[in-house]
Short mmCIF file of C-alpha atoms and ligand atoms in Angstrom, two decimals:
data_model
loop_
_atom_site.label_atom_id
_atom_site.label_comp_id
_atom_site.label_asym_id
_atom_site.label_seq_id
_atom_site.Cartn_x
_atom_site.Cartn_y
_atom_site.Cartn_z
CA MET T 658 0.01 0.00 -0.01
CA VAL T 659 2.76 2.43 0.99
CA SER T 660 4.82 1.56 -2.04
CA SER T 661 1.87 2.14 -4.43
CA LEU T 662 1.49 5.59 -3.06
CA GLU T 663 5.21 6.18 -3.55
CA SER T 664 5.11 5.28 -7.18
CA SER T 665 2.02 7.26 -7.80
CA ILE T 666 3.68 10.59 -6.94
CA GLY T 667 6.99 10.16 -8.75
CA SER T 668 9.96 12.48 -8.34
CA GLU T 669 9.46 15.31 -10.84
CA ARG T 670 8.33 18.85 -10.22
CA ARG T 671 5.19 19.38 -12.45
CA VAL T 672 3.21 22.68 -12.44
CA LEU T 673 -0.22 22.06 -14.15
CA THR T 674 -2.15 25.26 -12.97
CA GLU T 675 -1.21 28.79 -12.12
CA LEU T 676 -0.09 28.73 -8.45
CA PRO T 677 -2.02 28.78 -6.31
CA GLY T 678 -4.56 26.90 -8.42
CA PRO T 679 -8.36 27.08 -8.20
CA ALA T 680 -8.73 24.42 -5.43
CA SER T 681 -6.16 26.06 -3.27
CA ARG T 682 -7.76 29.45 -3.93
CA ALA T 683 -11.06 28.12 -2.76
CA LEU T 684 -9.56 26.79 0.46
CA GLN T 685 -7.90 30.14 0.88
CA GLU T 686 -11.36 31.74 0.93
CA ARG T 687 -12.48 29.35 3.57
CA ARG T 688 -9.33 30.06 5.58
CA HIS T 689 -9.82 33.81 5.57
CA ASN T 690 -13.21 33.25 7.16
CA VAL T 691 -12.11 31.23 10.13
CA VAL T 692 -8.20 31.29 10.58
CA SER T 693 -6.74 34.15 12.40
CA SER T 694 -4.88 36.44 10.18
CA SER T 695 -1.97 36.45 12.69
CA VAL T 696 -0.89 33.08 11.38
CA ALA T 697 1.85 33.32 8.73
CA MET T 698 0.86 32.84 5.11
CA GLY T 699 3.89 31.56 3.15
CA PHE T 700 2.94 29.94 -0.02
CA PRO T 701 -0.78 29.25 -0.04
CA ILE T 702 -0.89 26.09 -1.98
CA TYR T 703 -2.81 23.48 0.05
CA ILE T 704 -1.08 20.14 0.40
CA ASP T 705 -2.83 16.81 -0.25
CA ARG T 706 -0.04 14.39 -0.02
CA ALA T 707 3.80 14.14 -0.23
CA GLN T 708 6.63 11.77 -0.88
CA GLY T 709 10.38 12.20 -0.67
CA ALA T 710 11.05 15.77 -1.76
CA ILE T 711 7.76 16.33 -3.62
CA LEU T 712 4.61 17.85 -2.32
CA VAL T 713 1.37 17.33 -4.27
CA ASP T 714 -1.23 20.13 -3.85
CA VAL T 715 -5.03 19.90 -4.14
CA ASP T 716 -4.81 20.96 -7.72
CA GLY T 717 -2.51 18.21 -8.61
CA ASN T 718 0.64 20.32 -8.88
CA HIS T 719 3.92 18.52 -7.88
CA ILE T 720 5.96 20.99 -5.90
CA LEU T 721 9.77 20.60 -5.20
CA ASP T 722 10.44 21.12 -1.45
CA LEU T 723 13.61 22.86 -0.57
CA GLY T 724 12.35 23.82 2.87
CA SER T 725 11.47 20.63 4.57
CA GLY T 726 8.81 22.33 6.59
CA ILE T 727 11.58 24.35 8.11
CA ALA T 728 14.27 21.63 8.55
CA VAL T 729 11.86 19.09 9.97
CA THR T 730 11.27 16.38 7.24
CA GLY T 731 15.00 15.59 6.73
CA ILE T 732 14.27 12.04 6.00
CA GLY T 733 11.70 13.09 3.31
CA HIS T 734 7.89 12.86 3.25
CA ALA T 735 5.80 9.72 3.75
CA VAL T 736 8.93 7.52 4.51
CA PRO T 737 7.54 3.89 4.66
CA GLU T 738 9.45 2.96 7.86
CA LEU T 739 7.92 5.99 9.73
CA VAL T 740 4.34 5.43 8.22
CA GLU T 741 4.64 1.87 9.39
CA ALA T 742 5.84 2.78 12.99
CA VAL T 743 3.32 5.48 13.56
CA SER T 744 0.51 3.47 12.15
CA GLN T 745 1.17 0.52 14.52
CA GLN T 746 1.58 2.86 17.49
CA VAL T 747 -1.68 4.64 16.80
CA ALA T 748 -3.41 1.27 16.72
CA SER T 749 -1.74 0.17 20.06
CA PHE T 750 -2.26 3.39 22.19
CA THR T 751 -1.86 7.02 21.50
CA HIS T 752 -1.31 8.45 24.93
CA THR T 753 -0.87 7.63 28.62
CA CYS T 754 1.14 10.56 29.81
CA PHE T 755 4.76 9.44 30.51
CA GLY T 756 4.54 10.94 33.97
CA VAL T 757 1.48 8.90 34.77
CA THR T 758 2.22 5.47 33.25
CA PRO T 759 5.42 5.20 31.24
CA TYR T 760 6.18 3.25 27.98
CA GLU T 761 9.32 1.96 26.27
CA SER T 762 9.56 4.25 23.25
CA TYR T 763 10.27 7.36 25.42
CA VAL T 764 13.11 5.50 27.16
CA ALA T 765 14.40 4.36 23.74
CA VAL T 766 14.44 7.97 22.41
CA CYS T 767 16.52 9.05 25.38
CA GLU T 768 18.87 6.16 24.79
CA GLU T 769 19.39 7.37 21.23
CA LEU T 770 19.79 10.94 22.24
CA ALA T 771 22.46 9.95 24.81
CA ALA T 772 24.25 7.98 22.16
CA LEU T 773 24.03 10.61 19.36
CA THR T 774 24.64 13.93 21.31
CA PRO T 775 28.35 15.06 21.66
CA GLY T 776 30.38 13.65 24.52
CA THR T 777 30.75 10.31 26.34
CA HIS T 778 29.63 11.59 29.77
CA GLU T 779 26.59 10.37 31.63
CA LYS T 780 23.55 11.94 30.07
CA ARG T 781 19.91 12.25 30.77
CA SER T 782 16.99 13.65 28.59
CA ALA T 783 13.47 14.89 29.07
CA LEU T 784 11.12 15.07 26.16
CA PHE T 785 8.62 17.87 25.11
CA ASN T 786 6.38 18.81 22.23
CA SER T 787 8.00 21.84 20.52
CA GLY T 788 11.32 23.49 20.26
CA ALA T 789 10.31 26.51 22.22
CA GLU T 790 9.23 24.21 25.13
CA ALA T 791 12.62 22.38 24.98
CA VAL T 792 14.56 25.70 25.08
CA GLU T 793 12.34 26.98 28.04
CA ASN T 794 13.00 23.85 29.94
CA ALA T 795 16.63 23.83 29.35
CA VAL T 796 16.79 27.32 30.84
CA LYS T 797 14.65 26.15 33.78
CA ILE T 798 17.04 23.24 34.43
CA ALA T 799 20.17 25.42 34.07
CA ARG T 800 18.81 27.95 36.50
CA HIS T 801 17.84 25.29 38.97
CA ALA T 802 21.11 23.48 38.70
CA THR T 803 23.31 26.62 39.21
CA ARG T 804 20.93 28.71 41.46
CA ARG T 805 21.76 31.69 39.12
CA SER T 806 19.34 33.54 36.93
CA ALA T 807 21.07 35.41 34.01
CA VAL T 808 20.90 33.89 30.51
CA ILE T 809 23.28 34.98 27.76
CA VAL T 810 21.90 35.04 24.18
CA PHE T 811 23.21 36.45 20.94
CA ASP T 812 22.29 38.90 18.18
CA HIS T 813 20.12 37.36 15.51
CA ALA T 814 19.20 34.44 17.75
CA TYR T 815 15.90 32.59 17.29
CA HIS T 816 14.65 30.35 20.24
CA GLY T 817 10.91 30.34 19.94
CA ARG T 818 7.78 32.27 20.65
CA THR T 819 6.60 31.50 24.15
CA ASN T 820 7.13 34.29 26.69
CA LEU T 821 10.59 33.27 27.76
CA THR T 822 11.72 32.20 24.35
CA MET T 823 10.45 35.59 22.90
CA ALA T 824 12.75 37.25 25.31
CA LEU T 825 15.72 34.94 24.06
CA THR T 826 14.82 35.65 20.47
CA ALA T 827 16.52 38.79 18.90
CA LYS T 828 14.19 39.83 16.14
CA ASN T 829 11.26 42.18 16.88
CA MET T 830 9.06 41.85 13.86
CA PRO T 831 7.14 39.53 13.57
CA TYR T 832 8.18 37.52 16.80
CA LYS T 833 8.00 40.15 19.60
CA ASP T 834 6.38 43.28 18.48
CA GLY T 835 3.56 44.22 20.89
CA PHE T 836 3.90 41.01 22.94
CA GLY T 837 5.80 42.36 25.97
CA PRO T 838 6.54 42.59 28.74
CA PHE T 839 9.28 39.93 28.25
CA ALA T 840 10.95 37.62 30.82
CA PRO T 841 13.77 39.33 32.76
CA GLU T 842 17.42 38.28 33.18
CA VAL T 843 18.09 37.80 29.50
CA TYR T 844 21.32 39.55 28.20
CA ARG T 845 22.11 39.82 24.46
CA VAL T 846 25.78 40.00 23.21
CA PRO T 847 27.27 40.24 19.71
CA MET T 848 27.43 37.02 17.45
CA SER T 849 30.39 36.13 15.27
CA TYR T 850 29.14 37.16 11.86
CA PRO T 851 32.26 36.76 9.53
CA PHE T 852 30.47 38.43 6.53
CA ARG T 853 29.73 41.57 8.58
CA ASP T 854 32.28 41.81 11.37
CA GLY T 855 35.41 40.26 9.67
CA LEU T 856 36.55 39.10 13.16
CA SER T 857 38.29 35.85 13.94
CA GLY T 858 36.39 33.40 16.10
CA ALA T 859 38.69 34.20 18.99
CA ASP T 860 38.29 37.97 18.64
CA ALA T 861 34.50 37.66 18.34
CA ALA T 862 34.47 35.41 21.47
CA ALA T 863 36.56 37.86 23.38
CA ARG T 864 34.26 40.77 22.42
CA ALA T 865 31.23 38.75 23.64
CA ILE T 866 32.81 37.59 26.84
CA ALA T 867 34.07 41.15 27.69
CA GLU T 868 30.46 42.31 27.51
CA ILE T 869 29.21 39.47 29.67
CA GLU T 870 31.78 40.06 32.34
CA SER T 871 31.34 43.83 32.39
CA GLN T 872 27.65 44.01 32.14
CA VAL T 873 26.41 40.75 33.84
CA GLY T 874 29.21 39.12 35.75
CA ALA T 875 30.10 35.53 35.23
CA GLN T 876 29.06 34.57 38.69
CA ASN T 877 25.50 35.59 37.90
CA VAL T 878 25.17 33.56 34.63
CA ALA T 879 23.18 30.35 34.72
CA ALA T 880 23.40 29.60 31.01
CA LEU T 881 24.84 30.63 27.71
CA LEU T 882 22.39 29.70 24.96
CA ILE T 883 23.56 29.66 21.34
CA GLU T 884 22.56 28.18 18.02
CA PRO T 885 25.87 26.60 16.70
CA VAL T 886 24.60 27.72 13.10
CA GLN T 887 21.95 30.29 13.50
CA GLY T 888 18.61 29.44 11.69
CA GLU T 889 15.98 32.16 11.44
CA GLY T 890 18.71 34.81 12.05
CA GLY T 891 20.22 34.16 8.66
CA PHE T 892 22.12 30.79 8.60
CA ILE T 893 25.01 32.66 10.15
CA VAL T 894 28.05 30.20 10.76
CA PRO T 895 30.38 31.70 13.37
CA ALA T 896 34.01 32.02 12.58
CA ALA T 897 36.13 28.87 13.60
CA GLY T 898 37.11 29.09 17.18
CA PHE T 899 34.16 31.15 18.35
CA LEU T 900 32.19 28.19 19.79
CA PRO T 901 35.16 26.47 21.43
CA ALA T 902 36.11 29.72 23.07
CA LEU T 903 32.81 30.33 24.54
CA SER T 904 32.51 26.79 25.54
CA LYS T 905 35.79 27.02 27.49
CA TRP T 906 34.68 30.24 29.15
CA THR T 907 31.41 28.60 30.38
CA THR T 908 33.33 25.53 31.80
CA ASP T 909 35.81 27.99 33.57
CA HIS T 910 32.93 29.79 35.18
CA GLY T 911 30.36 27.17 36.11
CA VAL T 912 27.99 28.42 33.38
CA VAL T 913 25.78 25.88 31.63
CA PHE T 914 26.56 25.81 27.86
CA ILE T 915 23.32 25.14 26.02
CA ALA T 916 23.47 24.38 22.27
CA ASP T 917 20.21 24.98 20.60
CA GLU T 918 20.38 22.53 17.81
CA ILE T 919 16.80 22.45 16.95
CA GLN T 920 17.37 23.54 13.36
CA SER T 921 21.04 22.59 12.91
CA GLY T 922 20.83 19.17 14.54
CA PHE T 923 20.03 15.63 13.43
CA GLY T 924 22.35 15.46 10.44
CA ARG T 925 21.38 18.72 8.79
CA THR T 926 24.89 20.13 8.77
CA GLY T 927 26.69 16.99 7.75
CA GLU T 928 27.42 15.92 11.34
CA TRP T 929 24.75 14.58 13.75
CA PHE T 930 25.06 17.99 15.51
CA ALA T 931 26.55 21.26 14.23
CA VAL T 932 28.84 21.55 17.40
CA ASP T 933 30.51 18.36 16.22
CA HIS T 934 32.30 20.31 13.48
CA GLU T 935 34.37 21.95 16.13
CA GLY T 936 34.43 19.19 18.75
CA VAL T 937 32.45 21.31 21.17
CA ILE T 938 30.65 19.31 23.90
CA PRO T 939 27.69 21.27 25.23
CA ASP T 940 26.38 20.76 28.75
CA LEU T 941 22.80 20.67 27.43
CA VAL T 942 21.55 20.17 23.84
CA THR T 943 18.08 21.07 22.72
CA THR T 944 16.50 19.16 19.79
CA ALA T 945 13.18 19.15 17.82
CA LYS T 946 12.55 19.83 14.10
CA GLY T 947 14.47 16.99 12.50
CA LEU T 948 14.17 14.67 15.43
CA ALA T 949 10.82 12.91 14.59
CA GLY T 950 10.23 13.13 10.86
CA GLY T 951 7.37 15.69 11.23
CA MET T 952 5.71 14.39 14.44
CA PRO T 953 5.93 16.99 17.19
CA LEU T 954 8.79 15.93 19.60
CA ALA T 955 11.52 17.88 21.26
CA GLY T 956 14.15 17.09 23.81
CA VAL T 957 16.62 18.46 26.26
CA THR T 958 19.68 16.17 26.68
CA GLY T 959 22.73 16.71 28.81
CA ARG T 960 25.00 16.12 31.78
CA ALA T 961 23.32 13.75 34.24
CA GLU T 962 24.18 15.96 37.23
CA ILE T 963 22.52 19.04 35.63
CA MET T 964 19.47 17.28 34.25
CA ASN T 965 18.98 15.41 37.65
CA ALA T 966 19.39 18.58 39.74
CA VAL T 967 15.64 19.34 39.43
CA HIS T 968 13.29 17.72 41.98
CA GLU T 969 10.94 14.81 40.75
CA GLY T 970 7.99 16.35 38.95
CA GLY T 971 9.67 19.71 38.37
CA ILE T 972 9.83 19.13 34.59
CA GLY T 973 7.19 17.68 32.40
CA GLY T 974 3.84 18.11 30.74
CA THR T 975 0.84 16.20 29.53
CA TYR T 976 2.02 15.25 25.98
CA GLY T 977 5.83 15.53 26.26
CA GLY T 978 7.31 12.45 24.57
CA ASN T 979 3.99 11.20 23.20
CA PRO T 980 4.31 7.61 22.13
CA VAL T 981 3.29 8.22 18.54
CA ALA T 982 5.96 10.93 18.22
CA ALA T 983 8.47 8.82 20.09
CA VAL T 984 8.22 5.80 17.67
CA ALA T 985 8.45 8.38 14.79
CA ALA T 986 11.78 9.59 16.21
CA LEU T 987 12.99 5.99 16.53
CA ALA T 988 12.03 5.32 12.87
CA ALA T 989 13.56 8.60 11.61
CA ILE T 990 16.83 7.92 13.42
CA ARG T 991 16.85 4.36 11.96
CA VAL T 992 16.33 5.86 8.47
CA MET T 993 19.05 8.47 8.99
CA ARG T 994 21.48 5.62 9.81
CA ASP T 995 20.33 3.12 7.26
CA ARG T 996 20.54 5.66 4.34
CA ASN T 997 23.66 7.33 5.68
CA LEU T 998 21.83 10.65 5.50
CA VAL T 999 24.41 12.55 7.54
CA MET T 1000 26.99 11.85 4.78
CA ARG T 1001 24.31 12.71 2.22
CA ALA T 1002 24.08 16.22 3.66
CA ARG T 1003 27.78 16.62 2.90
CA GLU T 1004 27.19 15.69 -0.74
CA LEU T 1005 24.26 18.17 -0.85
CA GLU T 1006 26.57 20.87 0.54
CA ALA T 1007 29.07 20.32 -2.26
CA ILE T 1008 26.41 20.41 -4.95
CA MET T 1009 24.73 23.52 -3.53
CA LEU T 1010 27.96 25.51 -2.89
CA THR T 1011 29.44 24.73 -6.37
CA SER T 1012 26.29 25.95 -8.00
CA LEU T 1013 25.65 29.07 -5.81
CA ASN T 1014 29.31 30.18 -5.76
CA ALA T 1015 29.17 30.06 -9.69
CA LEU T 1016 25.97 32.00 -9.58
CA ALA T 1017 27.39 34.58 -7.14
CA ARG T 1018 30.16 35.33 -9.69
CA ASP T 1019 27.64 36.13 -12.31
CA VAL T 1020 25.34 38.50 -10.42
CA THR T 1021 25.69 41.61 -8.23
CA ILE T 1022 23.07 40.91 -5.54
CA ILE T 1023 24.71 37.96 -3.74
CA GLY T 1024 26.98 39.24 -1.04
CA ASP T 1025 27.70 35.85 0.73
CA VAL T 1026 27.12 32.24 0.15
CA ARG T 1027 27.53 30.19 3.38
CA GLY T 1028 26.20 27.38 5.53
CA ARG T 1029 26.94 23.77 6.35
CA GLY T 1030 25.77 20.58 4.95
CA ALA T 1031 22.20 20.81 3.72
CA MET T 1032 21.75 24.12 5.40
CA ILE T 1033 22.96 26.71 2.78
CA ALA T 1034 22.04 30.34 2.23
CA LEU T 1035 22.46 33.29 0.04
CA GLU T 1036 22.81 36.65 1.67
CA LEU T 1037 21.36 39.32 -0.68
CA VAL T 1038 22.78 42.88 -0.81
CA GLU T 1039 22.36 46.13 -2.82
CA PRO T 1040 24.76 45.80 -5.73
CA GLY T 1041 28.23 46.95 -4.80
CA THR T 1042 27.44 47.30 -1.10
CA THR T 1043 26.85 45.13 2.05
CA ILE T 1044 23.36 46.81 2.58
CA PRO T 1045 20.73 44.15 3.05
CA HIS T 1046 18.45 43.66 0.15
CA ALA T 1047 15.19 42.32 1.48
CA THR T 1048 12.98 43.07 -1.51
CA ALA T 1049 15.26 40.93 -3.58
CA ALA T 1050 14.72 38.01 -1.22
CA LYS T 1051 11.04 38.44 -1.38
CA ALA T 1052 11.02 38.53 -5.24
CA ILE T 1053 13.30 35.41 -5.37
CA VAL T 1054 11.02 33.49 -3.05
CA LYS T 1055 8.02 34.42 -5.12
CA TYR T 1056 9.69 33.60 -8.45
CA CYS T 1057 10.54 30.13 -7.10
CA ASN T 1058 7.01 29.60 -5.69
CA ASP T 1059 5.53 30.64 -9.03
CA HIS T 1060 7.58 27.84 -10.66
CA GLY T 1061 6.72 25.23 -8.17
CA VAL T 1062 9.74 25.27 -5.91
CA ILE T 1063 9.57 25.99 -2.13
CA VAL T 1064 12.40 28.12 -0.86
CA LEU T 1065 12.39 30.18 2.42
CA SER T 1066 13.80 33.49 3.44
CA CYS T 1067 15.30 34.40 6.80
CA GLY T 1068 17.67 36.80 8.45
CA THR T 1069 17.21 39.64 10.85
CA ALA T 1070 16.86 41.99 7.81
CA GLY T 1071 14.83 39.42 5.85
CA ASN T 1072 17.60 39.48 3.05
CA VAL T 1073 18.72 35.78 3.29
CA ILE T 1074 17.44 32.93 1.08
CA ARG T 1075 17.89 29.64 2.85
CA LEU T 1076 17.84 26.08 1.43
CA LEU T 1077 16.91 23.23 3.75
CA PRO T 1078 16.19 20.32 1.25
CA PRO T 1079 15.21 16.91 2.54
CA LEU T 1080 18.35 14.95 2.93
CA VAL T 1081 16.86 12.25 0.63
CA ILE T 1082 16.48 14.74 -2.33
CA THR T 1083 17.96 13.21 -5.43
CA ASP T 1084 20.75 14.85 -7.43
CA GLU T 1085 18.28 15.50 -10.34
CA GLN T 1086 15.69 17.16 -8.14
CA LEU T 1087 18.36 19.31 -6.40
CA ALA T 1088 19.83 20.40 -9.78
CA ASP T 1089 16.29 21.23 -11.02
CA GLY T 1090 15.59 23.37 -7.82
CA LEU T 1091 18.97 25.22 -8.08
CA GLU T 1092 18.24 25.95 -11.71
CA VAL T 1093 15.05 27.54 -10.85
CA LEU T 1094 16.68 29.46 -8.11
CA ALA T 1095 19.44 30.62 -10.47
CA GLU T 1096 16.83 31.90 -12.85
CA ALA T 1097 15.07 33.71 -10.11
CA VAL T 1098 18.24 35.41 -8.91
CA ARG T 1099 19.10 36.50 -12.45
CA ASP T 1100 15.56 37.67 -13.05
CA VAL T 1101 15.75 39.88 -9.93
CA ASN T 1102 19.43 41.01 -10.29
C1 PLP R 1124 12.40 26.44 15.26
C2 PLP R 1124 13.39 26.79 16.30
C3 PLP R 1124 12.91 26.87 17.60
C4 PLP R 1124 11.48 26.70 18.08
O1 PLP R 1124 10.91 25.54 17.73
P1 PLP R 1124 9.31 25.35 17.71
O2 PLP R 1124 9.13 23.85 17.61
O3 PLP R 1124 8.88 26.16 16.68
O4 PLP R 1124 8.75 25.90 19.04
C5 PLP R 1124 13.90 27.09 18.63
N1 PLP R 1124 15.19 27.22 18.33
C6 PLP R 1124 15.62 27.13 17.03
C7 PLP R 1124 17.13 27.18 16.70
C8 PLP R 1124 14.74 26.89 16.01
O5 PLP R 1124 15.12 26.89 14.66
#
């Protein structure tokens, strides 16, 4: 049954109607009458089914997915192993609440997280539903373990939309505007941003540390929270040495180093975790997005003595580590291993960088091509300057959408195009998507 669905979709982009087509436009009418206009509206084609890197909309258009639902469906859509695992679990039981009566899959996910996250120390995990919930709990745990309150975050950071995580997130519009007051004891310091600051990793770390020490005081800091490759903030890869220097500073001062690997983790950058590229071993790691192949699941994993510092019942929630999501994570991790998708991310990096660097030589609006693995971005600038060019990013996204390709923008100034293809995308599909992107950039340039 699963394989007949697979063969019925095929692997090619195919646009049959104008986009959005008539059936999507009719659904859009219904949406306007009942869905809050506060919910983002990216590309309003309504999806009927999907397989691999192809989404099929309600008008029968086959759309190439270079966004993976924001780095979630790394293993691709409708993967048979995941479909099977989830279907069986739904038929067995869908919920007990792990804190009321436990089940094996939660424990098995924590075993996998202990094995996959950096470092060989004793680890413990707790599971949640969303990335924001994981980040919020990591901060709670770090505060409880250190009995300190300050949290250090970085320019361009994105950590979620709950009250505490809005405070941790940098960008005002659309994430924070009008939603204050925000949680206190959050201090923001400069990120390493090689394209814009030209600093070495060591110098950028020294700059951040000097601000922390003069404005907050190391002895007041519970946690330093950082995305090893920033996601929503613009796929900013810090200069080599930045993360190791910060990690060392946290160790020297009893500060909990929290790596937010929600977007960069689970093979996306060509290592299981982005910190692995520099051998950094965080005290706590937050995971979500790529963890469970599209089912809502998130985790906090880290040093046993920190994770166990909280009293029993101090951390939890009704749905955290839901059994359907937990078996999906186990299936997704199996697929990642069986298909060697971490290595595949490196191949995708090579293909994307070759193509985009060639494109950058031909046009004037690409200021920087950067990223790791299957997490690659173009930063767009006004020709001949480094001034962010957000209207170009918008126009490129629209051109790609009009031609049946999903690409996403990001960046504090909205001037970055990011590519997050499913790791199972074929070479042919990726070449097709990059060709459309190149046409879009040339059209806008
Ligand atoms: C998406 C994201 C979050 C928030 O995850 P949600 O599941 O949307 O709550 C937090 N941190 C990073 C780095 C993210 O990319």
